[in-house]
PDB file of C-alpha atoms and ligand atoms in Angstrom:
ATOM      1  CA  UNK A   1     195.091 149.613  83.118  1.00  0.00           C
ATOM      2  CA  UNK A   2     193.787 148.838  86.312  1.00  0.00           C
ATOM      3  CA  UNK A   3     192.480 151.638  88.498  1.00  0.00           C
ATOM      4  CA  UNK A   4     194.406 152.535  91.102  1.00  0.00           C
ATOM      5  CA  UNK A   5     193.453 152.489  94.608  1.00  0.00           C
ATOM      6  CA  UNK A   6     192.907 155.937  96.416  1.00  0.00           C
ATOM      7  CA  UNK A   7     194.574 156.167  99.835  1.00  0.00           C
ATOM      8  CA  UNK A   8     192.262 158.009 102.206  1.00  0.00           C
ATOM      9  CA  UNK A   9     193.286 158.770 105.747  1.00  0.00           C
ATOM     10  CA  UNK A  10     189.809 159.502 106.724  1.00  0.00           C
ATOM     11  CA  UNK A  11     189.408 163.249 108.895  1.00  0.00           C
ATOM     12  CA  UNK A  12     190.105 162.221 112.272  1.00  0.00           C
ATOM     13  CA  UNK A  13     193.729 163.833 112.455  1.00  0.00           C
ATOM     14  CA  UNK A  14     192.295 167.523 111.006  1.00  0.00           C
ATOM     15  CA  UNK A  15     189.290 167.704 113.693  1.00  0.00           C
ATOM     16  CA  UNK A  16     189.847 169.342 116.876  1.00  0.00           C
ATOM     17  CA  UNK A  17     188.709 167.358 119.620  1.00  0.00           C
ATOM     18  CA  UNK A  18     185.883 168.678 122.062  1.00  0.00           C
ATOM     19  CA  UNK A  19     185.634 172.077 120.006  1.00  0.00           C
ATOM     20  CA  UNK A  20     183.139 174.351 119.226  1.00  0.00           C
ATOM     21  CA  UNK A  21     181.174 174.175 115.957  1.00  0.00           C
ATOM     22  CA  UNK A  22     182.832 177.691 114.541  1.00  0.00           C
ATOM     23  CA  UNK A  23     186.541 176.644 115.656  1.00  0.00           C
ATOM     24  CA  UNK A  24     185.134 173.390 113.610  1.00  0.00           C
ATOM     25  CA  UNK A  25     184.400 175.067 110.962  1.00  0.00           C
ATOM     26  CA  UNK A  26     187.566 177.390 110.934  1.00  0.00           C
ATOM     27  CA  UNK A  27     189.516 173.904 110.518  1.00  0.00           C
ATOM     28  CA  UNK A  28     187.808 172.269 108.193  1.00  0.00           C
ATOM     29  CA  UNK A  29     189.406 174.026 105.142  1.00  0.00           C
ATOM     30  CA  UNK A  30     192.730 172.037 106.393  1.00  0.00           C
ATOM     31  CA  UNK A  31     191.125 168.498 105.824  1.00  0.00           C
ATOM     32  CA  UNK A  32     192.848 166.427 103.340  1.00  0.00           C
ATOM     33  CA  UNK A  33     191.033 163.316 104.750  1.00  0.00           C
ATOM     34  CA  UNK A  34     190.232 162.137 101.458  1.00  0.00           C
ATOM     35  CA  UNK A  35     190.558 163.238  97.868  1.00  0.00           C
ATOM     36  CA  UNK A  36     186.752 164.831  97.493  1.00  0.00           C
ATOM     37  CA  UNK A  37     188.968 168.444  98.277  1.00  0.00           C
ATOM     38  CA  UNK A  38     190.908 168.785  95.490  1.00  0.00           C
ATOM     39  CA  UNK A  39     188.384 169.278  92.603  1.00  0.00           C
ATOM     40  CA  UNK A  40     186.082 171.548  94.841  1.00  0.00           C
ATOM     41  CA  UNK A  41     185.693 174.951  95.324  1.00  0.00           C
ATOM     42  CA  UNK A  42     186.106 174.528  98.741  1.00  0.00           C
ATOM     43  CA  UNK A  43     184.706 172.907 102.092  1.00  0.00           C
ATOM     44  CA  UNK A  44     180.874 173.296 102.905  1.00  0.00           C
ATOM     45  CA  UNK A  45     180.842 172.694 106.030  1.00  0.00           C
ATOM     46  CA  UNK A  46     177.404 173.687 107.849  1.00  0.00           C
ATOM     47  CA  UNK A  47     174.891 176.555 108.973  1.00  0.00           C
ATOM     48  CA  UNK A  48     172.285 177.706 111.465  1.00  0.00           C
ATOM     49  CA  UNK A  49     172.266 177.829 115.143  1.00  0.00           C
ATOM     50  CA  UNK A  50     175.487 175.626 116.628  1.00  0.00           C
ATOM     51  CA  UNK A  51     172.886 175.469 119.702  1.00  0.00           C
ATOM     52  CA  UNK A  52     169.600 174.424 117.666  1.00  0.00           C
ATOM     53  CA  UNK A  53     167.596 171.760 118.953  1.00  0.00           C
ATOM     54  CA  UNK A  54     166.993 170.232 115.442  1.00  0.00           C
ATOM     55  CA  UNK A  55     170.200 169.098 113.745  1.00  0.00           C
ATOM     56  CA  UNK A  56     169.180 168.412 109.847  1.00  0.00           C
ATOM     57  CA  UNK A  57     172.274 166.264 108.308  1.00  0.00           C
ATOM     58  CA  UNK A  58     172.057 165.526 104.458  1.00  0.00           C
ATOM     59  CA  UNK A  59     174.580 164.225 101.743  1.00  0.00           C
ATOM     60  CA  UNK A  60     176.979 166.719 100.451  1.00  0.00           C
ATOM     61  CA  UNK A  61     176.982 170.250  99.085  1.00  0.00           C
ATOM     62  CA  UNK A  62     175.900 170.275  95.419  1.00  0.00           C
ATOM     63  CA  UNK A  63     176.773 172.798  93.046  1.00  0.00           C
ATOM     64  CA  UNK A  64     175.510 175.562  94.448  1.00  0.00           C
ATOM     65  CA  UNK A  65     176.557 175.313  97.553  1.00  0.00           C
ATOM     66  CA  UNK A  66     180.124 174.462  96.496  1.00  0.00           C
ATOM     67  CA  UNK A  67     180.564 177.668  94.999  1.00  0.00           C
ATOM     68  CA  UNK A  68     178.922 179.469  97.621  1.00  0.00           C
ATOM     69  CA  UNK A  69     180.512 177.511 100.752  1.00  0.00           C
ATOM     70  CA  UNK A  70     176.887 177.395 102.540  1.00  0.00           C
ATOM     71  CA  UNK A  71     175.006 174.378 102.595  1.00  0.00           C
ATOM     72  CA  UNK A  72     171.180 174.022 101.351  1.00  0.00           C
ATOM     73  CA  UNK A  73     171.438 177.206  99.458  1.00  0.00           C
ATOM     74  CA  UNK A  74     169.955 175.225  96.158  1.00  0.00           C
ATOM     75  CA  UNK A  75     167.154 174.547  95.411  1.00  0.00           C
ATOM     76  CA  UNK A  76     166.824 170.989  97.220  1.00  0.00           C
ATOM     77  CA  UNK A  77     167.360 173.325 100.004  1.00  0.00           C
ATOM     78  CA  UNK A  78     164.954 175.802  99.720  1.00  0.00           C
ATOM     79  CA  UNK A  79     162.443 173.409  99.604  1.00  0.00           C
ATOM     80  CA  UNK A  80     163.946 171.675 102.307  1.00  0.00           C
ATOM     81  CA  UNK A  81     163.142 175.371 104.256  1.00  0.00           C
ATOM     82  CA  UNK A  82     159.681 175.613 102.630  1.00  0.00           C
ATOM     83  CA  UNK A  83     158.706 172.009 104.088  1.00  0.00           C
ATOM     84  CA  UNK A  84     160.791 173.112 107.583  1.00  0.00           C
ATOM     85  CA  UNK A  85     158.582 176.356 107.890  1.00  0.00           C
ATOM     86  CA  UNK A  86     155.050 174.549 107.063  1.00  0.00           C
ATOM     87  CA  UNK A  87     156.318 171.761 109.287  1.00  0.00           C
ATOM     88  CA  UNK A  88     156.211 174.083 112.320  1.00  0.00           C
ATOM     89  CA  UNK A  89     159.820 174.046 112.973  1.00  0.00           C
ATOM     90  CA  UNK A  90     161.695 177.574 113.921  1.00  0.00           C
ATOM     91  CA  UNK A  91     164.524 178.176 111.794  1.00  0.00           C
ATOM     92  CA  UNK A  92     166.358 179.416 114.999  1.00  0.00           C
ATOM     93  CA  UNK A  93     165.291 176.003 116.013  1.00  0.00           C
ATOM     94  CA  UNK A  94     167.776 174.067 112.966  1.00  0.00           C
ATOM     95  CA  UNK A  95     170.954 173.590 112.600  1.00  0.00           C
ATOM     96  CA  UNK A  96     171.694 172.223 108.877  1.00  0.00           C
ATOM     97  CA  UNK A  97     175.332 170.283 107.597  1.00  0.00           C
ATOM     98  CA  UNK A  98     175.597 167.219 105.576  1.00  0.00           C
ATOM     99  CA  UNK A  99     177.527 163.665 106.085  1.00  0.00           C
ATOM    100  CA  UNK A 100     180.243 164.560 103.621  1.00  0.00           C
ATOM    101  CA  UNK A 101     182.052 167.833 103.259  1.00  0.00           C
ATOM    102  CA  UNK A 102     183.102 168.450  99.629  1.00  0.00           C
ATOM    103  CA  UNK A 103     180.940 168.350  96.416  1.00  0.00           C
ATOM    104  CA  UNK A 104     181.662 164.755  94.399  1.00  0.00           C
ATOM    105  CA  UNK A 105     181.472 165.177  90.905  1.00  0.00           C
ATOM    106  CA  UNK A 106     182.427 164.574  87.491  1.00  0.00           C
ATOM    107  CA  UNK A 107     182.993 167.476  85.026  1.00  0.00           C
ATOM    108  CA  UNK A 108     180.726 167.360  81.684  1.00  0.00           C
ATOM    109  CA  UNK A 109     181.697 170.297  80.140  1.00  0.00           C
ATOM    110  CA  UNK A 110     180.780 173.368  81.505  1.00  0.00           C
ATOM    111  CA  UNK A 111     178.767 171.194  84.264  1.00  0.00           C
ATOM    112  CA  UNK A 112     179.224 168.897  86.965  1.00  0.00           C
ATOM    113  CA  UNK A 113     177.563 166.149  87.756  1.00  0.00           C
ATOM    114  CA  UNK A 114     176.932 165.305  91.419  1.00  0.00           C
ATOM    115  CA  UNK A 115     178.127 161.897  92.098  1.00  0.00           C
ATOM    116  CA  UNK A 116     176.919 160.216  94.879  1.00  0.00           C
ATOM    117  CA  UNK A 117     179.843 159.864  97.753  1.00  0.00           C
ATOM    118  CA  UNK A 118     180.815 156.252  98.260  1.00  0.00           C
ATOM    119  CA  UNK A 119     181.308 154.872 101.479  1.00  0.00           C
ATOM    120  CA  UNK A 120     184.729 155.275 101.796  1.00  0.00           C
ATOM    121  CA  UNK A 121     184.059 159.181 101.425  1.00  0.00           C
ATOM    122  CA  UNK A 122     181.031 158.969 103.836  1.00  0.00           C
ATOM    123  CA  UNK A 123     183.245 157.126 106.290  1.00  0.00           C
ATOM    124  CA  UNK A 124     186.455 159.319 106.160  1.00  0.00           C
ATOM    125  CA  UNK A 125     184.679 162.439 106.903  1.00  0.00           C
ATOM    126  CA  UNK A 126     182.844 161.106 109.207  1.00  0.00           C
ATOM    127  CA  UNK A 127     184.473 162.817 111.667  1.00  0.00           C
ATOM    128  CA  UNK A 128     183.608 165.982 111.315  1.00  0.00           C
ATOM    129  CA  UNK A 129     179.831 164.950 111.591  1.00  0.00           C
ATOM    130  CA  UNK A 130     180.161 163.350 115.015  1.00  0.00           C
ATOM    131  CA  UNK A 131     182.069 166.208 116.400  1.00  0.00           C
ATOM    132  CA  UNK A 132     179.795 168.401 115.445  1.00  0.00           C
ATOM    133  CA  UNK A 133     176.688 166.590 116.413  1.00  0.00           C
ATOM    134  CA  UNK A 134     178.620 166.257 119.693  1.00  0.00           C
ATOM    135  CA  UNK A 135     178.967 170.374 119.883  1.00  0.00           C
ATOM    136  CA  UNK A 136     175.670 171.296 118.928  1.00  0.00           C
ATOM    137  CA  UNK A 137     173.966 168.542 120.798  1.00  0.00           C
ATOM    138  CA  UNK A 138     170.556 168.624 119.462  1.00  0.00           C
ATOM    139  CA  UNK A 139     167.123 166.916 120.796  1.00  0.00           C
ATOM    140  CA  UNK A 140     166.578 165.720 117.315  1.00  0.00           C
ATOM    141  CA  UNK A 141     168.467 164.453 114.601  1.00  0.00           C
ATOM    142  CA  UNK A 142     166.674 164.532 111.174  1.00  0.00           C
ATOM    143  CA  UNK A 143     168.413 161.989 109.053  1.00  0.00           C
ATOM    144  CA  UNK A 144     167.851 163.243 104.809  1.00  0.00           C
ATOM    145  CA  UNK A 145     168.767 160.770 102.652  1.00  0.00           C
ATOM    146  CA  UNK A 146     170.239 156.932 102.153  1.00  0.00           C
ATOM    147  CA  UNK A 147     173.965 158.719 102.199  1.00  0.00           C
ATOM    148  CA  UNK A 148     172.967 160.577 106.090  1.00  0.00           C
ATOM    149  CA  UNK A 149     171.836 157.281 106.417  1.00  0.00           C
ATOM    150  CA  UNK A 150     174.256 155.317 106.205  1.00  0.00           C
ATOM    151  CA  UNK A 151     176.911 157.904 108.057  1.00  0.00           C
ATOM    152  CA  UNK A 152     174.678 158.055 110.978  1.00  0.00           C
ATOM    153  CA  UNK A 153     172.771 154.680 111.559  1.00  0.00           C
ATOM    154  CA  UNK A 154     174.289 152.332 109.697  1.00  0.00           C
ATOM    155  CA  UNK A 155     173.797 150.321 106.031  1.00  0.00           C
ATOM    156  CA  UNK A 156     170.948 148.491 107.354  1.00  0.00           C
ATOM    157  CA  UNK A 157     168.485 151.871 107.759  1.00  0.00           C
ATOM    158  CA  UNK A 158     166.211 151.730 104.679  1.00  0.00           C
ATOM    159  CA  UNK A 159     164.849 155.786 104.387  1.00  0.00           C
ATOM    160  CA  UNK A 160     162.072 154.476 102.815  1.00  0.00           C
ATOM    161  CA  UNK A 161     160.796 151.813 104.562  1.00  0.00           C
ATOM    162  CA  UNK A 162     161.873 153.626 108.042  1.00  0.00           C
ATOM    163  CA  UNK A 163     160.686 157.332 107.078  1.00  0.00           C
ATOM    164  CA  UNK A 164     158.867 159.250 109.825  1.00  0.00           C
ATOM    165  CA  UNK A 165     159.862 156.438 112.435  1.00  0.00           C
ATOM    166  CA  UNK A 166     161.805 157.548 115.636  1.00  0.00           C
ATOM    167  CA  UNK A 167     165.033 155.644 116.394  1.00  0.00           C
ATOM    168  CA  UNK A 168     166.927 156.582 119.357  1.00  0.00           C
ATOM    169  CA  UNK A 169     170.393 156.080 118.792  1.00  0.00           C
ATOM    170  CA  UNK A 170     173.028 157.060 121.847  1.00  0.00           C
ATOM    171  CA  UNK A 171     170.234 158.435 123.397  1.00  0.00           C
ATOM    172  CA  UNK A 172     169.392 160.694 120.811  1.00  0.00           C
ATOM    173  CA  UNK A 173     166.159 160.673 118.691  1.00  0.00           C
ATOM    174  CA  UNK A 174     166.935 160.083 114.990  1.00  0.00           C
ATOM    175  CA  UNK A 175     164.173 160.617 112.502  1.00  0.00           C
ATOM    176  CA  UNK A 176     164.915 159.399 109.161  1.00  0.00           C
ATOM    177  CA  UNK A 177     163.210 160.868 105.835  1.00  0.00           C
ATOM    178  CA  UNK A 178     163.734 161.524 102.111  1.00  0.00           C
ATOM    179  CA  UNK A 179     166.320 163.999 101.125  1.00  0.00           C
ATOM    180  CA  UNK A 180     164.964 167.088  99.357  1.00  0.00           C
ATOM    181  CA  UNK A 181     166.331 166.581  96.036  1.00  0.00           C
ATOM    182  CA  UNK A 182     164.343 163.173  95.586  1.00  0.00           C
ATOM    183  CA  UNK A 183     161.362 165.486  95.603  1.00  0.00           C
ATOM    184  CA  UNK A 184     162.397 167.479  92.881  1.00  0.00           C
ATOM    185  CA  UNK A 185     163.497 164.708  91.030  1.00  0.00           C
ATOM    186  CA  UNK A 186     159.666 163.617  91.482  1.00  0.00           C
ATOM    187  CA  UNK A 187     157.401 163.839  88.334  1.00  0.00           C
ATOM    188  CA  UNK A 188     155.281 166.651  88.367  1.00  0.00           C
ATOM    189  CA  UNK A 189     152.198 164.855  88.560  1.00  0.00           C
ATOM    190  CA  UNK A 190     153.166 163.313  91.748  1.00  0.00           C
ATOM    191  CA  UNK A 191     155.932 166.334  93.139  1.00  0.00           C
ATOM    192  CA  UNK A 192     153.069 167.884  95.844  1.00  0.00           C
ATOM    193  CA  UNK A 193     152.350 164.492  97.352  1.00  0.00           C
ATOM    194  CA  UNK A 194     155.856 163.984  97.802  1.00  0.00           C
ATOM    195  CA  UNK A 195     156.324 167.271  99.529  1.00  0.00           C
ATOM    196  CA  UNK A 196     153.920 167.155 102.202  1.00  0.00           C
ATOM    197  CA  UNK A 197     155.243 163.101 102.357  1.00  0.00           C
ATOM    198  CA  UNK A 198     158.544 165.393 104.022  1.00  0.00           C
ATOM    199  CA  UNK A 199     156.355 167.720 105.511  1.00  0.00           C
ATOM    200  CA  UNK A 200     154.398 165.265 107.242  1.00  0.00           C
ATOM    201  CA  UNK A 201     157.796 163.263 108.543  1.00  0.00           C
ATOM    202  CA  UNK A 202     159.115 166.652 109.504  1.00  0.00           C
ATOM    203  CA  UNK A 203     155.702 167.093 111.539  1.00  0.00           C
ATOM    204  CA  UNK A 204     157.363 164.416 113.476  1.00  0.00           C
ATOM    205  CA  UNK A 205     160.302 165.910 114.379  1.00  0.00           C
ATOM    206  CA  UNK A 206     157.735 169.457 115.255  1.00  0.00           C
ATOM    207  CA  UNK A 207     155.853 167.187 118.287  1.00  0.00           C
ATOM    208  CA  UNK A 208     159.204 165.619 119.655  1.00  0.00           C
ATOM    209  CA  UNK A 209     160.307 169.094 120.174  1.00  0.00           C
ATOM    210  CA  UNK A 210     157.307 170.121 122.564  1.00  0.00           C
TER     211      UNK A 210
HETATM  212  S1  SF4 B   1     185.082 165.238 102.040  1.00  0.00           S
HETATM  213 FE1  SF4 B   1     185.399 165.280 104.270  1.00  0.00          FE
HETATM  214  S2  SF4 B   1     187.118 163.870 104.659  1.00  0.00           S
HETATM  215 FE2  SF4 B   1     187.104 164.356 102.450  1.00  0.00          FE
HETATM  216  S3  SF4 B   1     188.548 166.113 102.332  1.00  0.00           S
HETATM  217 FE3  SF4 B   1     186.460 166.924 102.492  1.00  0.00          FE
HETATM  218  S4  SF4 B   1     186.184 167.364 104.680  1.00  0.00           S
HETATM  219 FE4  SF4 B   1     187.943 165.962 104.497  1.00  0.00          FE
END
């Protein structure tokens, strides 16, 4: 049978235009802007300081985070803090969310498997990111990940390629790198060098703030 194709409205209609990031985040739980909601635990939506000067945006909440409705609680984000904190950068300083939401997954038993959103997901809740990019209005945008990528410059942006590099997009500096999880998935043999690889791009993002 062929699959059949999932409406989604996208999360424009749920957003409250020109508001603050915690009257954001108290509307979030409404969004039905695409189907990602229903299997989750709920919305993770973002943390840190809604007036930091470093906005870090990654993917989408994993496991963890989905049962615990905070972002970057994992362990791809506590290394993302470790590599923050020898980067130089203030955690009063960041402001962390990620391009889409809702944890995508598939069950496998007693686990779930993060799935990678599609851009269908990325683009229907894309609304949520620019409104709250828009309230928190940071000096720096650190871009984690092809999937923050592609929500916030684009399908053309290769992470790899670009890492490090400053882009200033609507007059805001972007600076794309890895997201953390890539570093875990590293081999061991090669896992440090890929750390300080993110701490070194984060470095960046330090000597644009001073
Ligand atoms: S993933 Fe985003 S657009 Fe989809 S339901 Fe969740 S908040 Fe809404």
């Amino acid at each position: 049978m062929a699959e059949q194709a999932v409406e989604r409205p996208g999360a424009q209609q749920w957003v409250p235009a020109g508001a603050p990031v915690d009257a954001l985040r108290a509307a979030a739980p409404s969004c039905r802007g695409c189907e990602l909601w229903e299997p989750a635990t709920q919305v993770v939506f973002s943390a840190g300081n809604p007036g930091a000067r470093v906005a870090l945006v990654g993917e989408q909440p994993g496991d963890v985070e989905d049962r615990r409705g905070i972002p970057f609680v994992g362990p791809a984000g506590q290394l993302l803090q470790r590599a923050v904190d020898e980067a130089g950068i203030e955690r009063s300083d960041i402001y962390v969310t990620n391009a889409v939401k809702h944890f995508r997954f598939t069950p496998s038993g007693k686990r779930r498997i993060h799935q990678t959103p599609e851009l269908a997901h990325i683009t229907a809740c894309r609304a949520w990111l620019v409104a709250e990019l828009e309230a928190v209005a940071p000096e720096v945008v650190v871009v984690l990940g092809a999937t923050a990528a592609r929500a916030l410059m684009g399908p053309g942006v290769r992470v790899t390629r670009e890492r490090g590099q400053v882009h200033v997009l609507d007059g805001i500096r972007h600076v794309p790198t890895v997201h953390p999880s890539s570093v875990l998935r590293t081999p061991d043999a090669g896992r440090p060098q890929a750390f300080d690889a993110l701490v070194s791009d984060l470095r960046v993002v330090a000597g644009l703030l001073t």
